[in-house]
Coordinates of C-alpha atoms in Angstrom, one line a residue:
X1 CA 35.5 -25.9 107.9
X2 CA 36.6 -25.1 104.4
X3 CA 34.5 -26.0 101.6
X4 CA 37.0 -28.9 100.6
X5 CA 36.4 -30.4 103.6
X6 CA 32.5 -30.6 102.9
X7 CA 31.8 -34.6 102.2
X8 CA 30.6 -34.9 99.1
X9 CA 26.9 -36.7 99.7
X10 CA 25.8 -33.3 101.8
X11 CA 27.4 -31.3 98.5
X12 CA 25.3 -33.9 96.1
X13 CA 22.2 -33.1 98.9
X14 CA 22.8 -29.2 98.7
X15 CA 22.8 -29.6 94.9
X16 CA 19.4 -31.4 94.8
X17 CA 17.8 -28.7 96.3
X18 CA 19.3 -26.5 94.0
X19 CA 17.5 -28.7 91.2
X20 CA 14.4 -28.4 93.0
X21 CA 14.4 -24.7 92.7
X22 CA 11.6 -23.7 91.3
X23 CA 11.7 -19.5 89.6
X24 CA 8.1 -19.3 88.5
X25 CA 4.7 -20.6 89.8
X26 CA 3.3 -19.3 86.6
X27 CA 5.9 -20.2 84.3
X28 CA 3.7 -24.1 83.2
X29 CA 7.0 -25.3 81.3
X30 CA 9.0 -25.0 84.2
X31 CA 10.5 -28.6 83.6
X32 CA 12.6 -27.8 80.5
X33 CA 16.1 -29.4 81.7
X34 CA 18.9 -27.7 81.4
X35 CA 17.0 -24.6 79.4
X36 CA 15.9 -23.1 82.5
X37 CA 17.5 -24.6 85.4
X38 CA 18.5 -22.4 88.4
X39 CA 21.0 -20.3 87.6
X40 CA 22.2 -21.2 90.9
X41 CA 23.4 -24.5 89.6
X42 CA 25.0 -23.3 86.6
X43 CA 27.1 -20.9 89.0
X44 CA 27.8 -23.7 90.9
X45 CA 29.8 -25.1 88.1
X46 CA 32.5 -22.7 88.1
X47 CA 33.4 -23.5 91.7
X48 CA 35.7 -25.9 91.5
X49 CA 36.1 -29.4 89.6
X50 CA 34.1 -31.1 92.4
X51 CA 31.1 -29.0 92.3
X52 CA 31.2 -28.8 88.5
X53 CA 31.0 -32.8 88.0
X54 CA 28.2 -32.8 91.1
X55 CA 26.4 -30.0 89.9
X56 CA 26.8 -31.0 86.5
X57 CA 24.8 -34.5 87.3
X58 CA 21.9 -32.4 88.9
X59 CA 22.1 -29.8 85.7
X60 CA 21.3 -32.4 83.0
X61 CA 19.0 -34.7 85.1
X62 CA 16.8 -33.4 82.7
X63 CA 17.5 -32.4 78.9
X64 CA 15.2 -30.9 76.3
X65 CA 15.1 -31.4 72.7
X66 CA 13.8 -28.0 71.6
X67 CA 14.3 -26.5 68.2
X68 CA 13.5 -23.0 67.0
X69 CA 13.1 -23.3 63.0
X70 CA 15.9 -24.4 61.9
X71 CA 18.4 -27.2 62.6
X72 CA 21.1 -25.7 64.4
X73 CA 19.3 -26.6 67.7
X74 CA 19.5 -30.1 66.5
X75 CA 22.9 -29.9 66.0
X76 CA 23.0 -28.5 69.9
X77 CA 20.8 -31.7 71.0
X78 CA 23.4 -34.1 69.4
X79 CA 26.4 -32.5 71.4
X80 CA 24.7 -33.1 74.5
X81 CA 23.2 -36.5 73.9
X82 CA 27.1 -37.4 72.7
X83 CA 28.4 -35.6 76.3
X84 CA 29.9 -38.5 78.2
X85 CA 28.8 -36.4 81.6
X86 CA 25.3 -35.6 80.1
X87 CA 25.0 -39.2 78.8
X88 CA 25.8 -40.7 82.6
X89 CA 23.4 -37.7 84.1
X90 CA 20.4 -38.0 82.3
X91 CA 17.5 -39.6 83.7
X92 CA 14.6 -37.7 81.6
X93 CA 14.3 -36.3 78.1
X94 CA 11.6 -33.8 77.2
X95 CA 10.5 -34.3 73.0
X96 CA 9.2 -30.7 71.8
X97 CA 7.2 -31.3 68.5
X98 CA 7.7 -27.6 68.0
X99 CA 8.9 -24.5 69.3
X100 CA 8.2 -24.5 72.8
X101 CA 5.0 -22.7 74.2
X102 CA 5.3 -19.4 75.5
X103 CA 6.0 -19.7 79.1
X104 CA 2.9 -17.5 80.3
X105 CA -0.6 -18.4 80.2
X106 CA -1.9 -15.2 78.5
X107 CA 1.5 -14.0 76.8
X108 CA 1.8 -14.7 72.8
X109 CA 5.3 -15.0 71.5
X110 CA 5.8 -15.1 67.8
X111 CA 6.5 -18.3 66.9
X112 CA 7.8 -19.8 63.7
X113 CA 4.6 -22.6 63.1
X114 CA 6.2 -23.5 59.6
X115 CA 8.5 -25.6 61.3
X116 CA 6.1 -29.1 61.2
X117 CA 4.8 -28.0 57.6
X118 CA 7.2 -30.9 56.2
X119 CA 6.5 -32.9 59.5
X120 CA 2.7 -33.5 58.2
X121 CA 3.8 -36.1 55.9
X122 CA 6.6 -37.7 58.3
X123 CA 9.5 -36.1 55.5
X124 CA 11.7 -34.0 58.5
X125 CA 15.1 -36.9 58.8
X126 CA 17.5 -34.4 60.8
X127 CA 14.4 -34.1 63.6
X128 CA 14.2 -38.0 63.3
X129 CA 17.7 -38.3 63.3
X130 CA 17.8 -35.6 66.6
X131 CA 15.3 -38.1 68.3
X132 CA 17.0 -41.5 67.8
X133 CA 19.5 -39.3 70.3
X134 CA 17.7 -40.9 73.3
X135 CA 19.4 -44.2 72.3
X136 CA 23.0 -42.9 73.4
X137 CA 21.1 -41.7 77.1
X138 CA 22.0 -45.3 78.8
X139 CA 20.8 -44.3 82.5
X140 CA 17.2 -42.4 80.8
X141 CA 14.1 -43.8 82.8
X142 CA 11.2 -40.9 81.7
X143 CA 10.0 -39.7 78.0
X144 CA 8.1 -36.6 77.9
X145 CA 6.5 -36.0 74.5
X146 CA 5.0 -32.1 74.6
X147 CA 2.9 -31.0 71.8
X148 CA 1.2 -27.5 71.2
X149 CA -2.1 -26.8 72.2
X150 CA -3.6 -25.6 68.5
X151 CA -5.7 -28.8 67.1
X152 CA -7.8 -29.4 64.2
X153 CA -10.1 -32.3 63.9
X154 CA -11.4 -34.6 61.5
X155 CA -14.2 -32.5 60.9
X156 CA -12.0 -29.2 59.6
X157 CA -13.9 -26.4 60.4
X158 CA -13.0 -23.8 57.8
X159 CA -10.9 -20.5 59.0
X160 CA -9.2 -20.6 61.7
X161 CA -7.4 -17.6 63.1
X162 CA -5.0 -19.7 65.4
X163 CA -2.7 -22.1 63.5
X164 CA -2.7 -25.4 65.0
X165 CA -0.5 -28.9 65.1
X166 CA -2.0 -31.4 63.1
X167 CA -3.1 -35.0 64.6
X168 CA -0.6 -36.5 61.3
X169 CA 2.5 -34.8 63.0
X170 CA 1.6 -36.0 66.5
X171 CA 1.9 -39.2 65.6
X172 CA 5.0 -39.2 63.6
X173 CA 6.4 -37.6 66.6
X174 CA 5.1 -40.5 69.0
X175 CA 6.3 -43.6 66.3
X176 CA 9.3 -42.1 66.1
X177 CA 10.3 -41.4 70.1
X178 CA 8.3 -44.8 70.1
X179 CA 11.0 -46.1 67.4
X180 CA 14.0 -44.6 69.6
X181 CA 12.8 -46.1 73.0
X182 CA 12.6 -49.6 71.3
X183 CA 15.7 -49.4 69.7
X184 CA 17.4 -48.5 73.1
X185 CA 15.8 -51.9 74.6
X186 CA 17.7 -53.7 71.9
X187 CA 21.1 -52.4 72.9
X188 CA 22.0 -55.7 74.4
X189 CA 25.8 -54.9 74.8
X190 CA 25.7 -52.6 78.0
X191 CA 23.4 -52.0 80.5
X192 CA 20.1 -49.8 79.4
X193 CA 17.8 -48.8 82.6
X194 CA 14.3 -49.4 81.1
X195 CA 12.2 -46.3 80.8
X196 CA 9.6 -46.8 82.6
X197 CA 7.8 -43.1 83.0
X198 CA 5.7 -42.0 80.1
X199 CA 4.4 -38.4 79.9
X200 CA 2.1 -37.4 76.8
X201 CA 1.1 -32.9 76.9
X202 CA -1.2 -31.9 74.8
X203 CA -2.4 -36.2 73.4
X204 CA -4.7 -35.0 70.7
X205 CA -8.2 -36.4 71.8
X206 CA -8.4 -38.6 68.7
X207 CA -8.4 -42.9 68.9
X208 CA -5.6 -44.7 67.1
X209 CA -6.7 -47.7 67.5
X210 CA -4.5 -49.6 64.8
X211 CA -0.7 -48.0 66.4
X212 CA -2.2 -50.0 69.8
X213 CA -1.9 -52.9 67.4
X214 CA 1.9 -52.5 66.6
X215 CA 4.7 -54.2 67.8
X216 CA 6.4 -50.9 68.4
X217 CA 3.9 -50.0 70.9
X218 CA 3.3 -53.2 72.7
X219 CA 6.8 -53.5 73.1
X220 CA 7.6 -50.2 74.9
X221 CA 4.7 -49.9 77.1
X222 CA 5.5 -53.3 78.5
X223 CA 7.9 -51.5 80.9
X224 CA 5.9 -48.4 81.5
X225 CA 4.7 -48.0 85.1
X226 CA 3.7 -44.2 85.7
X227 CA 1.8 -42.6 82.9
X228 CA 1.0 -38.9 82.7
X229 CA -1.6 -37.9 80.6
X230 CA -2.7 -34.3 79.3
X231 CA -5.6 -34.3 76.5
X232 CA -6.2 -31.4 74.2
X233 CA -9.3 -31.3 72.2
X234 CA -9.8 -28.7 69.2
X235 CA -11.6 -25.5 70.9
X236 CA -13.6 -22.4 69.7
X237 CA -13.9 -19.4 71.4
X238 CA -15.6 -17.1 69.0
X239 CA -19.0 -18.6 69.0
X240 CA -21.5 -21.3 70.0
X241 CA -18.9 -24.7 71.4
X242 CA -20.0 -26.0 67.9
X243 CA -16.9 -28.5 68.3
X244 CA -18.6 -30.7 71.0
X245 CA -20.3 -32.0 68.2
X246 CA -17.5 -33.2 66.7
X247 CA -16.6 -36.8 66.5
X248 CA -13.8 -37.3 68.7
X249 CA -15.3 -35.0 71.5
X250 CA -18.0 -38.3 72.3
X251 CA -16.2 -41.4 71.0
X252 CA -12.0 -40.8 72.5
X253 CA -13.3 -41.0 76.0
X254 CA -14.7 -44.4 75.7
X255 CA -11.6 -45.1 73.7
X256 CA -9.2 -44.5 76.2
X257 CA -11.2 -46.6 79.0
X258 CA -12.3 -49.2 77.0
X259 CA -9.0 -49.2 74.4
X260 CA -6.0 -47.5 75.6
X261 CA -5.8 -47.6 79.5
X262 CA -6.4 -51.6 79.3
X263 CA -3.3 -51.3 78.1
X264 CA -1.2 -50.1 80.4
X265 CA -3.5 -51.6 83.4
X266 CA -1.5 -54.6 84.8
X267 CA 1.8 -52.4 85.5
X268 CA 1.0 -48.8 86.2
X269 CA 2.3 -47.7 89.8
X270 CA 0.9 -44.2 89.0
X271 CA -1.4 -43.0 86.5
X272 CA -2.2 -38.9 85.7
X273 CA -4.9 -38.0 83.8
X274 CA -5.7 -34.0 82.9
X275 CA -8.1 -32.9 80.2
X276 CA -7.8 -29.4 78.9
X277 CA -11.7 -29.2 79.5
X278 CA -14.3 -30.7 81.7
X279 CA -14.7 -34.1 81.0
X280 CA -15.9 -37.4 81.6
X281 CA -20.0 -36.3 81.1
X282 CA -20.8 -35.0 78.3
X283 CA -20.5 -35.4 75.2
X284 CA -18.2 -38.2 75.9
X285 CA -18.8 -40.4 78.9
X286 CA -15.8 -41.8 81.5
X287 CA -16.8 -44.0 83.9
X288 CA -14.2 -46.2 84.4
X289 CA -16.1 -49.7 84.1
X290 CA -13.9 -52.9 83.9
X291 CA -10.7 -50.6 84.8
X292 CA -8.5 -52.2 87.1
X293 CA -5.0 -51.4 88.1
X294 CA -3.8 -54.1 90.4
X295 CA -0.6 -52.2 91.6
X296 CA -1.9 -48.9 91.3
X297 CA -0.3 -46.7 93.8
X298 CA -1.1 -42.8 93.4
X299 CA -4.0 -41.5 90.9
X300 CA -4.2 -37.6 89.7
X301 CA -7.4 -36.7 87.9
X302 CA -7.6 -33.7 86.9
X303 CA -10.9 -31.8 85.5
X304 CA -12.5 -34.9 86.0
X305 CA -16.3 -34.1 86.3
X306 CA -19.2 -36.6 88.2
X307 CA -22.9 -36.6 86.4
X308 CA -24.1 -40.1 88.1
X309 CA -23.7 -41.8 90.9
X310 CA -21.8 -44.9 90.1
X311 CA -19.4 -42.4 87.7
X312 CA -17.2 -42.5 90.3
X313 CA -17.0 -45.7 91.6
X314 CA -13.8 -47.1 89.7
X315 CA -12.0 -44.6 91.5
X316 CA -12.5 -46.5 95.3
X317 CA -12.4 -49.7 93.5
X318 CA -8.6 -49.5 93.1
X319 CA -8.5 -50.4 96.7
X320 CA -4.2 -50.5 96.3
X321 CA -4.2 -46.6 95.9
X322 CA -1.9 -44.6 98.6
X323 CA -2.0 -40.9 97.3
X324 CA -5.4 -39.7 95.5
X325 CA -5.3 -36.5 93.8
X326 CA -8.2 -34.3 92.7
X327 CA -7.6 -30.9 90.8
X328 CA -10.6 -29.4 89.4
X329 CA -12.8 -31.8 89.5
X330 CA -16.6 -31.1 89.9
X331 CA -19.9 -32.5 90.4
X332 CA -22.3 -31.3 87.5
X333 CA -25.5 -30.3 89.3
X334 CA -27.5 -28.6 86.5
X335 CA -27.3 -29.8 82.6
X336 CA -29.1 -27.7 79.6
X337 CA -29.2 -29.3 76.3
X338 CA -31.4 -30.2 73.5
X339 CA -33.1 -33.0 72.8
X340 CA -31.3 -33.6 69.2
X341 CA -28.1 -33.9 71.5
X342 CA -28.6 -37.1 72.5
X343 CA -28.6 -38.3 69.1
X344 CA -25.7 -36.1 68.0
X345 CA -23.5 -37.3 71.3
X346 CA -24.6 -41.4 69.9
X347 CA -27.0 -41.9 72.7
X348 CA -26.1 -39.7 75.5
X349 CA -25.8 -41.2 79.3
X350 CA -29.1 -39.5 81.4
X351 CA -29.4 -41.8 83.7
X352 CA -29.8 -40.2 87.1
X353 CA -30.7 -36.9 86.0
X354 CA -34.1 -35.2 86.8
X355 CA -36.1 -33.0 84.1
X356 CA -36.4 -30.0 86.0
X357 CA -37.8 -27.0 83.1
X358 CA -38.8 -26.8 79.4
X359 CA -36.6 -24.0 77.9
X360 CA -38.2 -24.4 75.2
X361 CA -37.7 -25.0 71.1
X362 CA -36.4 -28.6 72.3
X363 CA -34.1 -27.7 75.0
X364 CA -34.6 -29.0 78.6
X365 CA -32.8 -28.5 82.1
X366 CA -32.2 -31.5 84.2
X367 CA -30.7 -31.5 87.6
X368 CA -28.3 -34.2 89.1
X369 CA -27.9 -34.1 93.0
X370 CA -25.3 -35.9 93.5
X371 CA -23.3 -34.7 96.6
X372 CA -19.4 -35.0 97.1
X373 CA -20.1 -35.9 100.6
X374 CA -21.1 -39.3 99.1
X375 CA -17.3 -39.5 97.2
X376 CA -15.6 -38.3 100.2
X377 CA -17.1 -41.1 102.2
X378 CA -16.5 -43.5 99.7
X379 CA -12.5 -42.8 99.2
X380 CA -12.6 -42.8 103.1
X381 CA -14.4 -46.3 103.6
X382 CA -13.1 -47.9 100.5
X383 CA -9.5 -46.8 100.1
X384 CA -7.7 -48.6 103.5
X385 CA -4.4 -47.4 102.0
X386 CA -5.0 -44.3 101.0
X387 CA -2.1 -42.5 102.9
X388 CA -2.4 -38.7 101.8
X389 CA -5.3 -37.2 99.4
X390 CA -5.2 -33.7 97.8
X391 CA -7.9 -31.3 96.3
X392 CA -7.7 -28.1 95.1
X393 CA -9.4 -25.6 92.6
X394 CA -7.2 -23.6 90.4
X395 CA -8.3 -20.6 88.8
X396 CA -9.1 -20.2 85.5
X397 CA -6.5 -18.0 84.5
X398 CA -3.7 -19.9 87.0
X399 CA -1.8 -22.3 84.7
X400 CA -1.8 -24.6 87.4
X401 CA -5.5 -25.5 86.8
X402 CA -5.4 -27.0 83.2
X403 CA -1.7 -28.7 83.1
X404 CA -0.1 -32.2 84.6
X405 CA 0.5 -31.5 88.5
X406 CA 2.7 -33.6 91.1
X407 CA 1.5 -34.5 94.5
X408 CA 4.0 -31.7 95.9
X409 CA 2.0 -29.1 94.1
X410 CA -1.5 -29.3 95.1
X411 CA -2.7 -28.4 98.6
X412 CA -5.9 -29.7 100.1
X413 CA -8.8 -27.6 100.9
X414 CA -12.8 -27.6 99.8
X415 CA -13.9 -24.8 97.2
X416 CA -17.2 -23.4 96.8
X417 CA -16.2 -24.4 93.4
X418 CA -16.6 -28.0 93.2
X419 CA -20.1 -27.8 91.6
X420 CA -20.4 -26.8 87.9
X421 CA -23.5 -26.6 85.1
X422 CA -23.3 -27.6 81.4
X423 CA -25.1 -25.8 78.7
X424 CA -24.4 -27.3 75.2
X425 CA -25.9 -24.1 73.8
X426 CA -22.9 -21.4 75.5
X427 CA -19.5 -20.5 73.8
X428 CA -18.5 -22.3 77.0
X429 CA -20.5 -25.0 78.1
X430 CA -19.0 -25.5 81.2
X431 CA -19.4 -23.0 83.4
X432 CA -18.4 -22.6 87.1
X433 CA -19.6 -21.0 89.8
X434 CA -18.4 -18.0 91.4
X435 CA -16.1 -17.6 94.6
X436 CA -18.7 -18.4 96.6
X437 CA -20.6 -21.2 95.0
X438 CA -23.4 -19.4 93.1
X439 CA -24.3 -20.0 90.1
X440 CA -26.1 -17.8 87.6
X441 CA -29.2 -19.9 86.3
X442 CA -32.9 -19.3 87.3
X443 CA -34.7 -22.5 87.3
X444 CA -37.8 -21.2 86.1
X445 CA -40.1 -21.0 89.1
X446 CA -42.1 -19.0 90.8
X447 CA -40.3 -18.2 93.8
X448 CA -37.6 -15.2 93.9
X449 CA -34.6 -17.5 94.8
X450 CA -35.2 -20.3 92.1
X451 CA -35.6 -17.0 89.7
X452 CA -32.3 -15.2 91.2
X453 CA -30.2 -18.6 90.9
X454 CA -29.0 -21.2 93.3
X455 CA -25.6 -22.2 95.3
X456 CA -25.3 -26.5 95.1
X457 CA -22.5 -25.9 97.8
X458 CA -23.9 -24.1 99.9
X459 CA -27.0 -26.2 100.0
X460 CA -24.4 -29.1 100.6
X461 CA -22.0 -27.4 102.6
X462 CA -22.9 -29.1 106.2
X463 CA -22.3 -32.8 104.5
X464 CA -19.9 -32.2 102.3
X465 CA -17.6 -30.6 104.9
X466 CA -18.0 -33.2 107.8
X467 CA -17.3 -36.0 105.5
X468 CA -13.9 -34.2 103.9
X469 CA -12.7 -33.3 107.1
X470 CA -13.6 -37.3 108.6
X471 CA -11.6 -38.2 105.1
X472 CA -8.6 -35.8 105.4
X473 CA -8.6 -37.1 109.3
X474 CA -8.6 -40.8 108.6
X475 CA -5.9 -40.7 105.8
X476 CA -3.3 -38.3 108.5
X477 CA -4.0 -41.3 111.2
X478 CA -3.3 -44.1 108.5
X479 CA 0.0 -42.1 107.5
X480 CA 1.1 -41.4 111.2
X481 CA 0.4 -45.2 111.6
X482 CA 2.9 -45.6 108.9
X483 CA 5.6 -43.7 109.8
X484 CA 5.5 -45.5 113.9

């Protein structure tokens, strides 16, 4: 059989596993469209005219609006949002703020930062103009907006050795791809597929309460069904975490329950939510309280952390869920803070925590035992539709354990990880236990192991793992069901 003779939908089937390719499990912007596609696809191109228009299709699923200083890339962009093949092809479109990231975790690129500089005060028309683009994509059905990493609150804190995005630029960029998406609705004279995916990298954990209110927002998120949310949160590491005092670190996590995911509630099929920190505890507190998603169908938390025992109960409560997801998310077993933090944090939430030592100088250490053999069970006994469930534990220095992950990515296993202490005090308050569960903190008594430290998973270890496996069990049967 010659390769004319291969029918076309196993050639389009080939193809999409070509697009599924994947050349770097470290490389976190992967997802870049036509950027960085397989070069197996491009080669395919040059085959014939057959495999070029197929291959072509698969090539520009996904395009990028990147720019590297200056507006020639814009002038790129416009060519291939005018392609008639690209314009049929595309079914997501990637917003870069600025210069992409460097495409390691640890390796710095110089980057031009300028770029925004006019951006701050919403004066940049040919990036506006590159934007509006998205109109002419007629098949588009997911916006990702990604933003940099570098932020700067309210509260400036003086020199900063990193330069970082300001919240003023984020914004413009979200009204204007905001602006483009509505505008696209209104095309009335040929058919528009509604967007309905929403990805945010990098959402600057500051409320904006009054763009909620707009027109232009209401109007778009009306058709939005999956949202994927990754929060970045301005971040020291050259001294004391003196930035968890800052505003927005206690008051944008009751925003978004209370505020912004009501917003979204009644339509979401899938929801992703990723912090670039521990969160949900302290300062801010997340505990889900009069959320409810009615057709919710797959939840990803990631970095999620558990400090009470009801924290989690919003989770079970979505009782449509099918795929649960947890990546890095802990149970906080040990909390060290003092006493003028609760004040600071506007009245921080202790219930369920038990004073355990006086460090001293008004700090404390309380204990919380919860157990994740009591969230295990619950998912198990209170999810009946829960159809395949994921946790894992990234490193620290894997990329994989502070950005947006699929279902496809994350395998399922129990770390000796899943506990984690808080110490407001530390250049890093959070901080994890080793490989095997321990965790360096003497608890001030008498005896030689509350001295030497103490391992919350080893000590939970027998429950924790018969209730996992009993969960993991119980969502393969409901899946196998399924499938007969």
């Amino acid at each position: 059989m010659g390769i004319d003779s291969i029918p076309t939908e196993v050639l389009d089937l080939i193809f999409d596993c070509l697009e599924k390719e994947k050349p770097d499990k470290m490389n976190r912007y992967r997802h870049l469209g036509a950027a960085v596609r397989p070069e197996s696809l491009r080669n395919a191109r040059l085959v014939c005219r057959q495999w070029n228009a197929l291959a072509t299709k698969h090539l520009f699923r996904t395009i990028a609006l990147m720019h590297n200083g200056n507006d020639k890339a814009f002038d790129t962009w416009k060519q291939i949002v005018n392609s008639p093949a690209v314009q049929q092809a595309a079914r997501e479109a990637e917003v870069y703020s600025v210069r992409p990231p460097p495409r390691s975790y640890y390796r710095q690129l110089e980057r031009d930062y300028e770029t925004w500089c006019s951006w701050d005060s919403g004066d940049w028309p040919e990036f506006v103009t590159a934007i509006q683009g998205l109109g002419s994509l007629p098949n588009l059905r997911a916006v990702n907006i990604r933003f940099t990493e570098g932020c700067e609150g309210v509260e400036k804190s003086g020199y900063r050795e990193e330069i970082v995005e300001t919240f003023s630029t984020r914004m413009h960029t979200i009204e204007n791809v905001f602006k483009a998406i509505q505008r696209r609705k209104s095309r009335a004279n040929q058919f528009i597929t509604p967007i309905t995916s929403l990805t945010i990298e990098n959402l600057q954990n500051m409320p904006f309460t009054e763009f909620l209110e707009t027109g232009l927002f209401r109007s778009v998120i009306e058709d939005i069904t999956e949202l994927r949310l990754l929060v970045a949160q301005e971040d020291h590491d050259d001294g004391p975490d003196y930035d968890l005092y800052y505003d927005e670190r206690f008051t944008f996590e009751p925003w978004l329950q209370e505020e912004f995911l009501p917003c979204f509630a009644s339509r979401l099929t899938s929801l992703n939510i990723t912090f670039g920190e521990c969160w949900g505890v302290a300062p801010g507190y997340f505990d889900g309280k009069g959320l409810h998603f009615p057709n919710l169908k797959t939840l990803i938390l990631g970095e999620y952390v558990i400090g009470h025992h009801d924290q989690f109960d919003w989770v079970p409560a979505q009782t449509t869920l099918e795929t649960l997801c947890l990546n890095r998310c802990m149970i906080v077993s040990y909390l060290e803070y003092a006493s003028d933090d609760i004040e600071k944090w506007n009245d921080l939430t202790t219930h369920d925590w038990k004073f355990i030592a006086d460090r001293g100088r008004g700090w404390t250490l309380h204990k919380f035992d919860g157990a994740w053999k009591v969230v295990f069970d619950a998912i198990r006994t209170r999810l009946p539709n829960l159809v395949q469930f994921r946790m894992e534990h990234a490193k620290l220095n894997d990329v994989a354990g502070r950005s947006l992950r699929s279902v496809d990515d994350m395998d399922c296993c129990l770390s000796a990880k899943r506990y984690v202490r808080f110490s407001s005090g530390t250049i890093s308050p959070w901080q994890e236990s080793d490989s095997d569960g321990h965790m360096d903190i003497e608890l001030g008594g008498e005896d030689e192991a509350e001295c030497s430290g103490v391992n919350r998973a080893m000590e939970t270890q027998e429950g924790d793992m018969r209730a996992f496996k009993e969960l993991v069990q119980a969502v393969e049967e409901r899946a196998r069901r399924r499938l007969q």
